Amino acid sequence: MTCSLCNKETLGESHNAHPIGNKECCSECNSSSVIPLRLFLSGLYQNKALVLKTDNSIDFIKPNGTKFELDELQNQVNGYIEVYPLRIPGHIVLVNEEGLIKNMDFNYLASRIFGMKAVGPVMICPEGIFE
Ligand SMILES: [Zn+2]
């Protein structure tokens, strides 16, 4: 089968890629993205933020201190932060304020998972570690 996330051919087990789309994914994507994302969305990780990147990769970022400083947030979205009007209980969604002006790439992961029409990196931050 072809993994719907990394597009690689794989002979191994296939997994349900939900919530990153409804198709199959490989074991590698399942353990690196799908499972961590499900755990994050269940509210298990209150001490780290999720970053959805435009290259379709997913990062989990911890603040250097107990909460994120402004410059750490800006580093993740590659510029000035803007709070995106999407309600995820207990979380704040951040995008690059100038993403459209800077012609940043469309964020397909954010679109597939949350139905967001966003460009550039998207950061989902638990309220408890948001300054
Ligand atoms: Zn894959």
GROMACS .gro file of N, CA, C and O and ligand atoms in nm:
model
  525
    1MET      N    1   0.083  -0.119   0.000
    1MET     CA    2   0.000   0.000   0.000
    1MET      C    3   0.087   0.125   0.000
    1MET      O    4   0.204   0.120   0.034
    2THR      N    5   0.025   0.235  -0.034
    2THR     CA    6   0.095   0.363  -0.029
    2THR      C    7   0.043   0.441   0.092
    2THR      O    8  -0.077   0.455   0.109
    3CYS      N    9   0.136   0.487   0.174
    3CYS     CA   10   0.098   0.562   0.294
    3CYS      C   11   0.035   0.695   0.252
    3CYS      O   12   0.092   0.767   0.171
    4SER      N   13  -0.080   0.727   0.310
    4SER     CA   14  -0.149   0.851   0.272
    4SER      C   15  -0.083   0.975   0.334
    4SER      O   16  -0.114   1.087   0.297
    5LEU      N   17   0.011   0.953   0.426
    5LEU     CA   18   0.076   1.068   0.490
    5LEU      C   19   0.213   1.097   0.432
    5LEU      O   20   0.244   1.210   0.397
    6CYS      N   21   0.298   0.995   0.419
    6CYS     CA   22   0.433   1.019   0.368
    6CYS      C   23   0.446   0.977   0.222
    6CYS      O   24   0.550   1.000   0.160
    7ASN      N   25   0.343   0.915   0.167
    7ASN     CA   26   0.341   0.873   0.026
    7ASN      C   27   0.442   0.764  -0.009
    7ASN      O   28   0.469   0.739  -0.126
    8LYS      N   29   0.501   0.702   0.095
    8LYS     CA   30   0.596   0.594   0.067
    8LYS      C   31   0.522   0.461   0.050
    8LYS      O   32   0.421   0.438   0.116
    9GLU      N   33   0.577   0.378  -0.037
    9GLU     CA   34   0.525   0.242  -0.051
    9GLU      C   35   0.571   0.162   0.069
    9GLU      O   36   0.685   0.174   0.111
   10THR      N   37   0.481   0.082   0.125
   10THR     CA   38   0.524   0.002   0.239
   10THR      C   39   0.458  -0.135   0.233
   10THR      O   40   0.345  -0.149   0.188
   11LEU      N   41   0.533  -0.234   0.278
   11LEU     CA   42   0.482  -0.370   0.281
   11LEU      C   43   0.433  -0.409   0.419
   11LEU      O   44   0.371  -0.511   0.439
   12GLY      N   45   0.462  -0.322   0.515
   12GLY     CA   46   0.427  -0.355   0.654
   12GLY      C   47   0.280  -0.334   0.682
   12GLY      O   48   0.199  -0.318   0.592
   13GLU      N   49   0.248  -0.334   0.810
   13GLU     CA   50   0.111  -0.314   0.855
   13GLU      C   51   0.059  -0.178   0.813
   13GLU      O   52   0.134  -0.082   0.806
   14SER      N   53  -0.069  -0.169   0.788
   14SER     CA   54  -0.128  -0.038   0.764
   14SER      C   55  -0.216  -0.001   0.883
   14SER      O   56  -0.268  -0.088   0.954
   15HIS      N   57  -0.228   0.130   0.905
   15HIS     CA   58  -0.302   0.180   1.020
   15HIS      C   59  -0.399   0.286   0.973
   15HIS      O   60  -0.378   0.352   0.871
   16ASN      N   61  -0.504   0.307   1.051
   16ASN     CA   62  -0.599   0.414   1.024
   16ASN      C   63  -0.532   0.548   1.059
   16ASN      O   64  -0.483   0.566   1.170
   17ALA      N   65  -0.529   0.640   0.963
   17ALA     CA   66  -0.458   0.768   0.985
   17ALA      C   67  -0.542   0.871   1.061
   17ALA      O   68  -0.492   0.979   1.090
   18HIS      N   69  -0.665   0.839   1.094
   18HIS     CA   70  -0.750   0.933   1.166
   18HIS      C   71  -0.682   0.985   1.292
   18HIS      O   72  -0.625   0.905   1.365
   19PRO      N   73  -0.680   1.114   1.326
   19PRO     CA   74  -0.757   1.221   1.262
   19PRO      C   75  -0.684   1.294   1.149
   19PRO      O   76  -0.728   1.401   1.109
   20ILE      N   77  -0.576   1.238   1.097
   20ILE     CA   78  -0.509   1.304   0.984
   20ILE      C   79  -0.565   1.243   0.856
   20ILE      O   80  -0.495   1.170   0.786
   21GLY      N   81  -0.688   1.267   0.829
   21GLY     CA   82  -0.751   1.208   0.712
   21GLY      C   83  -0.809   1.073   0.745
   21GLY      O   84  -0.794   1.021   0.856
   22ASN      N   85  -0.877   1.011   0.648
   22ASN     CA   86  -0.950   0.886   0.671
   22ASN      C   87  -0.885   0.766   0.605
   22ASN      O   88  -0.943   0.658   0.602
   23LYS      N   89  -0.765   0.785   0.549
   23LYS     CA   90  -0.702   0.677   0.475
   23LYS      C   91  -0.604   0.600   0.563
   23LYS      O   92  -0.596   0.621   0.683
   24GLU      N   93  -0.524   0.514   0.496
   24GLU     CA   94  -0.428   0.433   0.569
   24GLU      C   95  -0.293   0.504   0.578
   24GLU      O   96  -0.259   0.583   0.492
   25CYS      N   97  -0.218   0.468   0.680
   25CYS     CA   98  -0.081   0.517   0.689
   25CYS      C   99   0.010   0.403   0.733
   25CYS      O  100  -0.036   0.298   0.779
   26CYS      N  101   0.142   0.425   0.717
   26CYS     CA  102   0.240   0.322   0.752
   26CYS      C  103   0.267   0.324   0.903
   26CYS      O  104   0.229   0.416   0.974
   27SER      N  105   0.337   0.221   0.949
   27SER     CA  106   0.368   0.209   1.093
   27SER      C  107   0.451   0.325   1.143
   27SER      O  108   0.434   0.373   1.256
   28GLU      N  109   0.542   0.373   1.056
   28GLU     CA  110   0.630   0.483   1.096
   28GLU      C  111   0.549   0.610   1.123
   28GLU      O  112   0.564   0.675   1.226
   29CYS      N  113   0.461   0.644   1.028
   29CYS     CA  114   0.377   0.764   1.046
   29CYS      C  115   0.280   0.744   1.161
   29CYS      O  116   0.250   0.838   1.234
   30ASN      N  117   0.233   0.622   1.178
   30ASN     CA  118   0.141   0.594   1.287
   30ASN      C  119   0.206   0.624   1.422
   30ASN      O  120   0.147   0.691   1.506
   31SER      N  121   0.332   0.579   1.439
   31SER     CA  122   0.394   0.601   1.570
   31SER      C  123   0.454   0.741   1.583
   31SER      O  124   0.462   0.793   1.694
   32SER      N  125   0.493   0.804   1.472
   32SER     CA  126   0.554   0.937   1.484
   32SER      C  127   0.450   1.049   1.484
   32SER      O  128   0.473   1.155   1.541
   33SER      N  129   0.335   1.030   1.420
   33SER     CA  130   0.237   1.138   1.407
   33SER      C  131   0.099   1.105   1.460
   33SER      O  132   0.043   1.178   1.542
   34VAL      N  133   0.043   0.993   1.412
   34VAL     CA  134  -0.099   0.967   1.438
   34VAL      C  135  -0.126   0.941   1.587
   34VAL      O  136  -0.212   1.006   1.648
   35ILE      N  137  -0.049   0.849   1.646
   35ILE     CA  138  -0.071   0.816   1.788
   35ILE      C  139  -0.041   0.936   1.879
   35ILE      O  140  -0.123   0.972   1.964
   36PRO      N  141   0.076   1.005   1.859
   36PRO     CA  142   0.101   1.123   1.943
   36PRO      C  143  -0.007   1.229   1.929
   36PRO      O  144  -0.045   1.294   2.027
   37LEU      N  145  -0.059   1.247   1.807
   37LEU     CA  146  -0.164   1.346   1.786
   37LEU      C  147  -0.292   1.309   1.860
   37LEU      O  148  -0.354   1.392   1.924
   38ARG      N  149  -0.329   1.181   1.852
   38ARG     CA  150  -0.450   1.137   1.925
   38ARG      C  151  -0.433   1.160   2.075
   38ARG      O  152  -0.525   1.205   2.143
   39LEU      N  153  -0.314   1.126   2.127
   39LEU     CA  154  -0.291   1.145   2.271
   39LEU      C  155  -0.298   1.293   2.306
   39LEU      O  156  -0.356   1.332   2.407
   40PHE      N  157  -0.238   1.378   2.220
   40PHE     CA  158  -0.240   1.522   2.244
   40PHE      C  159  -0.383   1.574   2.248
   40PHE      O  160  -0.422   1.649   2.337
   41LEU      N  161  -0.462   1.534   2.150
   41LEU     CA  162  -0.599   1.584   2.140
   41LEU      C  163  -0.688   1.531   2.253
   41LEU      O  164  -0.792   1.587   2.283
   42SER      N  165  -0.646   1.421   2.316
   42SER     CA  166  -0.722   1.371   2.430
   42SER      C  167  -0.691   1.452   2.556
   42SER      O  168  -0.750   1.430   2.661
   43GLY      N  169  -0.594   1.544   2.545
   43GLY     CA  170  -0.560   1.631   2.658
   43GLY      C  171  -0.455   1.571   2.750
   43GLY      O  172  -0.430   1.622   2.859
   44LEU      N  173  -0.388   1.466   2.704
   44LEU     CA  174  -0.290   1.398   2.789
   44LEU      C  175  -0.166   1.484   2.816
   44LEU      O  176  -0.112   1.484   2.925
   45TYR      N  177  -0.122   1.557   2.712
   45TYR     CA  178   0.001   1.637   2.726
   45TYR      C  179  -0.034   1.782   2.756
   45TYR      O  180  -0.066   1.857   2.667
   46GLN      N  181  -0.029   1.820   2.882
   46GLN     CA  182  -0.057   1.960   2.917
   46GLN      C  183   0.071   2.041   2.921
   46GLN      O  184   0.068   2.162   2.940
   47ASN      N  185   0.187   1.972   2.904
   47ASN     CA  186   0.314   2.041   2.920
   47ASN      C  187   0.387   2.064   2.788
   47ASN      O  188   0.500   2.105   2.784
   48LYS      N  189   0.321   2.033   2.677
   48LYS     CA  190   0.384   2.061   2.549
   48LYS      C  191   0.282   2.101   2.444
   48LYS      O  192   0.163   2.068   2.454
   49ALA      N  193   0.331   2.176   2.345
   49ALA     CA  194   0.245   2.225   2.239
   49ALA      C  195   0.266   2.142   2.113
   49ALA      O  196   0.370   2.079   2.094
   50LEU      N  197   0.165   2.143   2.030
   50LEU     CA  198   0.169   2.072   1.902
   50LEU      C  199   0.195   2.174   1.792
   50LEU      O  200   0.133   2.281   1.790
   51VAL      N  201   0.288   2.143   1.702
   51VAL     CA  202   0.312   2.231   1.588
   51VAL      C  203   0.289   2.151   1.460
   51VAL      O  204   0.353   2.047   1.438
   52LEU      N  205   0.195   2.199   1.380
   52LEU     CA  206   0.166   2.138   1.250
   52LEU      C  207   0.241   2.218   1.145
   52LEU      O  208   0.220   2.338   1.132
   53LYS      N  209   0.329   2.151   1.072
   53LYS     CA  210   0.413   2.224   0.977
   53LYS      C  211   0.362   2.207   0.834
   53LYS      O  212   0.289   2.111   0.805
   54THR      N  213   0.403   2.297   0.749
   54THR     CA  214   0.352   2.294   0.611
   54THR      C  215   0.420   2.185   0.528
   54THR      O  216   0.377   2.158   0.416
   55ASP      N  217   0.526   2.120   0.581
   55ASP     CA  218   0.583   2.005   0.511
   55ASP      C  219   0.514   1.876   0.556
   55ASP      O  220   0.565   1.767   0.532
   56ASN      N  221   0.400   1.892   0.626
   56ASN     CA  222   0.318   1.780   0.673
   56ASN      C  223   0.383   1.701   0.787
   56ASN      O  224   0.344   1.589   0.814
   57SER      N  225   0.480   1.762   0.854
   57SER     CA  226   0.534   1.697   0.972
   57SER      C  227   0.472   1.759   1.097
   57SER      O  228   0.415   1.868   1.093
   58ILE      N  229   0.485   1.685   1.206
   58ILE     CA  230   0.427   1.725   1.334
   58ILE      C  231   0.538   1.730   1.437
   58ILE      O  232   0.620   1.641   1.443
   59ASP      N  233   0.540   1.837   1.516
   59ASP     CA  234   0.637   1.848   1.624
   59ASP      C  235   0.565   1.869   1.757
   59ASP      O  236   0.459   1.930   1.760
   60PHE      N  237   0.625   1.818   1.862
   60PHE     CA  238   0.577   1.851   1.996
   60PHE      C  239   0.687   1.930   2.063
   60PHE      O  240   0.802   1.887   2.066
   61ILE      N  241   0.651   2.049   2.112
   61ILE     CA  242   0.750   2.142   2.165
   61ILE      C  243   0.721   2.171   2.311
   61ILE      O  244   0.607   2.202   2.347
   62LYS      N  245   0.825   2.165   2.394
   62LYS     CA  246   0.811   2.203   2.534
   62LYS      C  247   0.869   2.342   2.553
   62LYS      O  248   0.967   2.378   2.490
   63PRO      N  249   0.809   2.423   2.643
   63PRO     CA  250   0.868   2.553   2.671
   63PRO      C  251   1.001   2.536   2.744
   63PRO      O  252   1.024   2.434   2.811
   64ASN      N  253   1.091   2.634   2.728
   64ASN     CA  254   1.220   2.628   2.798
   64ASN      C  255   1.199   2.639   2.948
   64ASN      O  256   1.268   2.572   3.025
   65GLY      N  257   1.105   2.724   2.988
   65GLY     CA  258   1.071   2.738   3.131
   65GLY      C  259   0.942   2.663   3.158
   65GLY      O  260   0.916   2.559   3.096
   66THR      N  261   0.861   2.719   3.250
   66THR     CA  262   0.734   2.654   3.279
   66THR      C  263   0.626   2.694   3.177
   66THR      O  264   0.531   2.621   3.155
   67LYS      N  265   0.643   2.814   3.116
   67LYS     CA  266   0.550   2.860   3.013
   67LYS      C  267   0.630   2.911   2.894
   67LYS      O  268   0.746   2.948   2.907
   68PHE      N  269   0.564   2.916   2.778
   68PHE     CA  270   0.631   2.969   2.660
   68PHE      C  271   0.650   3.120   2.671
   68PHE      O  272   0.558   3.193   2.707
   69GLU      N  273   0.769   3.168   2.639
   69GLU     CA  274   0.793   3.311   2.625
   69GLU      C  275   0.750   3.352   2.484
   69GLU      O  276   0.744   3.268   2.394
   70LEU      N  277   0.729   3.483   2.465
   70LEU     CA  278   0.684   3.532   2.336
   70LEU      C  279   0.779   3.491   2.222
   70LEU      O  280   0.734   3.448   2.116
   71ASP      N  281   0.909   3.500   2.249
   71ASP     CA  282   1.004   3.469   2.139
   71ASP      C  283   1.002   3.320   2.103
   71ASP      O  284   1.023   3.284   1.987
   72GLU      N  285   0.973   3.235   2.199
   72GLU     CA  286   0.962   3.092   2.167
   72GLU      C  287   0.842   3.066   2.076
   72GLU      O  288   0.848   2.985   1.984
   73LEU      N  289   0.731   3.137   2.105
   73LEU     CA  290   0.611   3.122   2.021
   73LEU      C  291   0.639   3.175   1.881
   73LEU      O  292   0.602   3.114   1.780
   74GLN      N  293   0.706   3.290   1.874
   74GLN     CA  294   0.737   3.350   1.744
   74GLN      C  295   0.828   3.260   1.662
   74GLN      O  296   0.813   3.249   1.540
   75ASN      N  297   0.921   3.193   1.729
   75ASN     CA  298   1.010   3.099   1.658
   75ASN      C  299   0.931   2.986   1.593
   75ASN      O  300   0.964   2.941   1.484
   76GLN      N  301   0.827   2.941   1.662
   76GLN     CA  302   0.751   2.827   1.610
   76GLN      C  303   0.667   2.864   1.488
   76GLN      O  304   0.649   2.782   1.398
   77VAL      N  305   0.613   2.987   1.485
   77VAL     CA  306   0.531   3.026   1.370
   77VAL      C  307   0.612   3.108   1.269
   77VAL      O  308   0.558   3.158   1.171
   78ASN      N  309   0.740   3.125   1.295
   78ASN     CA  310   0.831   3.200   1.205
   78ASN      C  311   0.790   3.346   1.188
   78ASN      O  312   0.796   3.401   1.079
   79GLY      N  313   0.750   3.411   1.296
   79GLY     CA  314   0.718   3.554   1.288
   79GLY      C  315   0.621   3.595   1.397
   79GLY      O  316   0.612   3.528   1.500
   80TYR      N  317   0.548   3.704   1.373
   80TYR     CA  318   0.453   3.753   1.472
   80TYR      C  319   0.338   3.656   1.488
   80TYR      O  320   0.289   3.600   1.391
   81ILE      N  321   0.296   3.638   1.614
   81ILE     CA  322   0.188   3.542   1.638
   81ILE      C  323   0.050   3.608   1.630
   81ILE      O  324   0.034   3.725   1.661
   82GLU      N  325  -0.047   3.531   1.586
   82GLU     CA  326  -0.186   3.573   1.584
   82GLU      C  327  -0.268   3.457   1.639
   82GLU      O  328  -0.243   3.342   1.604
   83VAL      N  329  -0.364   3.487   1.727
   83VAL     CA  330  -0.450   3.382   1.778
   83VAL      C  331  -0.557   3.352   1.674
   83VAL      O  332  -0.628   3.441   1.630
   84TYR      N  333  -0.564   3.227   1.634
   84TYR     CA  334  -0.659   3.187   1.530
   84TYR      C  335  -0.793   3.153   1.596
   84TYR      O  336  -0.796   3.086   1.699
   85PRO      N  337  -0.903   3.202   1.537
   85PRO     CA  338  -1.034   3.181   1.599
   85PRO      C  339  -1.088   3.040   1.583
   85PRO      O  340  -1.185   3.017   1.513
   86LEU      N  341  -1.019   2.944   1.645
   86LEU     CA  342  -1.066   2.805   1.641
   86LEU      C  343  -1.075   2.759   1.786
   86LEU      O  344  -0.980   2.777   1.862
   87ARG      N  345  -1.189   2.703   1.824
   87ARG     CA  346  -1.206   2.663   1.963
   87ARG      C  347  -1.168   2.516   1.983
   87ARG      O  348  -1.235   2.427   1.934
   88ILE      N  349  -1.057   2.496   2.053
   88ILE     CA  350  -1.021   2.363   2.098
   88ILE      C  351  -1.014   2.375   2.251
   88ILE      O  352  -0.930   2.448   2.301
   89PRO      N  353  -1.107   2.311   2.321
   89PRO     CA  354  -1.116   2.332   2.466
   89PRO      C  355  -0.981   2.318   2.536
   89PRO      O  356  -0.909   2.221   2.515
   90GLY      N  357  -0.945   2.420   2.616
   90GLY     CA  358  -0.822   2.416   2.693
   90GLY      C  359  -0.697   2.451   2.615
   90GLY      O  360  -0.586   2.443   2.668
   91HIS      N  361  -0.712   2.488   2.489
   91HIS     CA  362  -0.597   2.517   2.405
   91HIS      C  363  -0.613   2.650   2.331
   91HIS      O  364  -0.724   2.697   2.311
   92ILE      N  365  -0.499   2.706   2.293
   92ILE     CA  366  -0.497   2.828   2.213
   92ILE      C  367  -0.428   2.795   2.080
   92ILE      O  368  -0.326   2.724   2.079
   93VAL      N  369  -0.484   2.843   1.972
   93VAL     CA  370  -0.432   2.812   1.840
   93VAL      C  371  -0.361   2.936   1.784
   93VAL      O  372  -0.420   3.044   1.778
   94LEU      N  373  -0.234   2.919   1.747
   94LEU     CA  374  -0.153   3.032   1.701
   94LEU      C  375  -0.107   3.012   1.557
   94LEU      O  376  -0.066   2.902   1.519
   95VAL      N  377  -0.113   3.120   1.481
   95VAL     CA  378  -0.062   3.119   1.344
   95VAL      C  379   0.028   3.241   1.325
   95VAL      O  380   0.037   3.326   1.412
   96ASN      N  381   0.092   3.248   1.208
   96ASN     CA  382   0.173   3.365   1.175
   96ASN      C  383   0.082   3.477   1.126
   96ASN      O  384   0.006   3.459   1.030
   97GLU      N  385   0.091   3.593   1.194
   97GLU     CA  386   0.004   3.707   1.162
   97GLU      C  387   0.021   3.752   1.016
   97GLU      O  388  -0.072   3.802   0.954
   98GLU      N  389   0.141   3.736   0.963
   98GLU     CA  390   0.169   3.784   0.827
   98GLU      C  391   0.180   3.670   0.726
   98GLU      O  392   0.238   3.687   0.620
   99GLY      N  393   0.123   3.554   0.763
   99GLY     CA  394   0.136   3.437   0.678
   99GLY      C  395   0.090   3.459   0.534
   99GLY      O  396   0.156   3.416   0.440
  100LEU      N  397  -0.022   3.529   0.519
  100LEU     CA  398  -0.075   3.552   0.384
  100LEU      C  399   0.012   3.650   0.307
  100LEU      O  400   0.045   3.629   0.191
  101ILE      N  401   0.053   3.758   0.376
  101ILE     CA  402   0.138   3.860   0.313
  101ILE      C  403   0.271   3.798   0.269
  101ILE      O  404   0.325   3.829   0.163
  102LYS      N  405   0.322   3.707   0.355
  102LYS     CA  406   0.452   3.645   0.325
  102LYS      C  407   0.440   3.524   0.233
  102LYS      O  408   0.540   3.457   0.208
  103ASN      N  409   0.316   3.500   0.186
  103ASN     CA  410   0.296   3.389   0.091
  103ASN      C  411   0.341   3.254   0.146
  103ASN      O  412   0.399   3.172   0.073
  104MET      N  413   0.316   3.232   0.273
  104MET     CA  414   0.353   3.103   0.331
  104MET      C  415   0.265   2.992   0.273
  104MET      O  416   0.153   3.018   0.228
  105ASP      N  417   0.316   2.870   0.276
  105ASP     CA  418   0.244   2.756   0.219
  105ASP      C  419   0.117   2.725   0.297
  105ASP      O  420   0.113   2.742   0.419
  106PHE      N  421   0.017   2.676   0.225
  106PHE     CA  422  -0.107   2.632   0.288
  106PHE      C  423  -0.077   2.516   0.383
  106PHE      O  424   0.007   2.431   0.354
  107ASN      N  425  -0.144   2.516   0.498
  107ASN     CA  426  -0.119   2.412   0.597
  107ASN      C  427  -0.222   2.299   0.580
  107ASN      O  428  -0.332   2.305   0.635
  108TYR      N  429  -0.183   2.197   0.504
  108TYR     CA  430  -0.275   2.086   0.476
  108TYR      C  431  -0.308   2.005   0.601
  108TYR      O  432  -0.419   1.957   0.617
  109LEU      N  433  -0.209   1.989   0.690
  109LEU     CA  434  -0.236   1.913   0.813
  109LEU      C  435  -0.345   1.981   0.894
  109LEU      O  436  -0.439   1.916   0.939
  110ALA      N  437  -0.333   2.114   0.912
  110ALA     CA  438  -0.433   2.189   0.990
  110ALA      C  439  -0.569   2.182   0.923
  110ALA      O  440  -0.672   2.176   0.988
  111SER      N  441  -0.567   2.179   0.792
  111SER     CA  442  -0.691   2.170   0.717
  111SER      C  443  -0.756   2.033   0.735
  111SER      O  444  -0.876   2.021   0.760
  112ARG      N  445  -0.673   1.927   0.727
  112ARG     CA  446  -0.726   1.791   0.740
  112ARG      C  447  -0.774   1.762   0.882
  112ARG      O  448  -0.874   1.694   0.902
  113ILE      N  449  -0.699   1.810   0.980
  113ILE     CA  450  -0.731   1.773   1.118
  113ILE      C  451  -0.840   1.863   1.177
  113ILE      O  452  -0.932   1.815   1.243
  114PHE      N  453  -0.828   1.995   1.150
  114PHE     CA  454  -0.918   2.090   1.217
  114PHE      C  455  -1.008   2.166   1.121
  114PHE      O  456  -1.086   2.251   1.165
  115GLY      N  457  -0.995   2.142   0.992
  115GLY     CA  458  -1.075   2.219   0.897
  115GLY      C  459  -1.033   2.364   0.888
  115GLY      O  460  -1.110   2.449   0.843
  116MET      N  461  -0.909   2.396   0.933
  116MET     CA  462  -0.861   2.534   0.929
  116MET      C  463  -0.815   2.571   0.789
  116MET      O  464  -0.756   2.489   0.720
  117LYS      N  465  -0.839   2.696   0.752
  117LYS     CA  466  -0.782   2.747   0.627
  117LYS      C  467  -0.666   2.837   0.666
  117LYS      O  468  -0.679   2.959   0.670
  118ALA      N  469  -0.553   2.777   0.700
  118ALA     CA  470  -0.441   2.855   0.751
  118ALA      C  471  -0.317   2.834   0.665
  118ALA      O  472  -0.302   2.729   0.601
  119VAL      N  473  -0.230   2.934   0.665
  119VAL     CA  474  -0.101   2.919   0.599
  119VAL      C  475   0.009   2.927   0.704
  119VAL      O  476  -0.010   2.984   0.811
  120GLY      N  477   0.125   2.868   0.673
  120GLY     CA  478   0.238   2.869   0.765
  120GLY      C  479   0.217   2.768   0.878
  120GLY      O  480   0.117   2.695   0.881
  121PRO      N  481   0.314   2.761   0.971
  121PRO     CA  482   0.304   2.667   1.081
  121PRO      C  483   0.185   2.702   1.171
  121PRO      O  484   0.154   2.820   1.188
  122VAL      N  485   0.120   2.600   1.226
  122VAL     CA  486   0.009   2.620   1.319
  122VAL      C  487   0.047   2.556   1.452
  122VAL      O  488   0.088   2.440   1.457
  123MET      N  489   0.037   2.634   1.558
  123MET     CA  490   0.075   2.586   1.691
  123MET      C  491  -0.049   2.574   1.778
  123MET      O  492  -0.127   2.668   1.790
  124ILE      N  493  -0.068   2.457   1.839
  124ILE     CA  494  -0.181   2.435   1.931
  124ILE      C  495  -0.121   2.424   2.070
  124ILE      O  496  -0.049   2.329   2.099
  125CYS      N  497  -0.149   2.523   2.153
  125CYS     CA  498  -0.080   2.534   2.282
  125CYS      C  499  -0.177   2.519   2.398
  125CYS      O  500  -0.277   2.590   2.404
  126PRO      N  501  -0.151   2.426   2.491
  126PRO     CA  502  -0.236   2.417   2.610
  126PRO      C  503  -0.236   2.550   2.685
  126PRO      O  504  -0.130   2.614   2.698
  127GLU      N  505  -0.352   2.594   2.734
  127GLU     CA  506  -0.362   2.725   2.799
  127GLU      C  507  -0.267   2.737   2.918
  127GLU      O  508  -0.215   2.844   2.944
  128GLY      N  509  -0.242   2.626   2.987
  128GLY     CA  510  -0.160   2.629   3.107
  128GLY      C  511  -0.015   2.668   3.083
  128GLY      O  512   0.054   2.713   3.174
  129ILE      N  513   0.036   2.654   2.959
  129ILE     CA  514   0.175   2.689   2.931
  129ILE      C  515   0.183   2.805   2.833
  129ILE      O  516   0.287   2.833   2.774
  130PHE      N  517   0.069   2.876   2.816
  130PHE     CA  518   0.065   2.992   2.728
  130PHE      C  519   0.081   3.117   2.816
  130PHE      O  520   0.004   3.138   2.909
  131GLU      N  521   0.181   3.197   2.788
  131GLU     CA  522   0.209   3.316   2.870
  131GLU      C  523   0.098   3.420   2.858
  131GLU      O  524   0.070   3.469   2.753
  132ZN      ZN  525   0.396   0.695   0.619
   0.00000   0.00000   0.00000
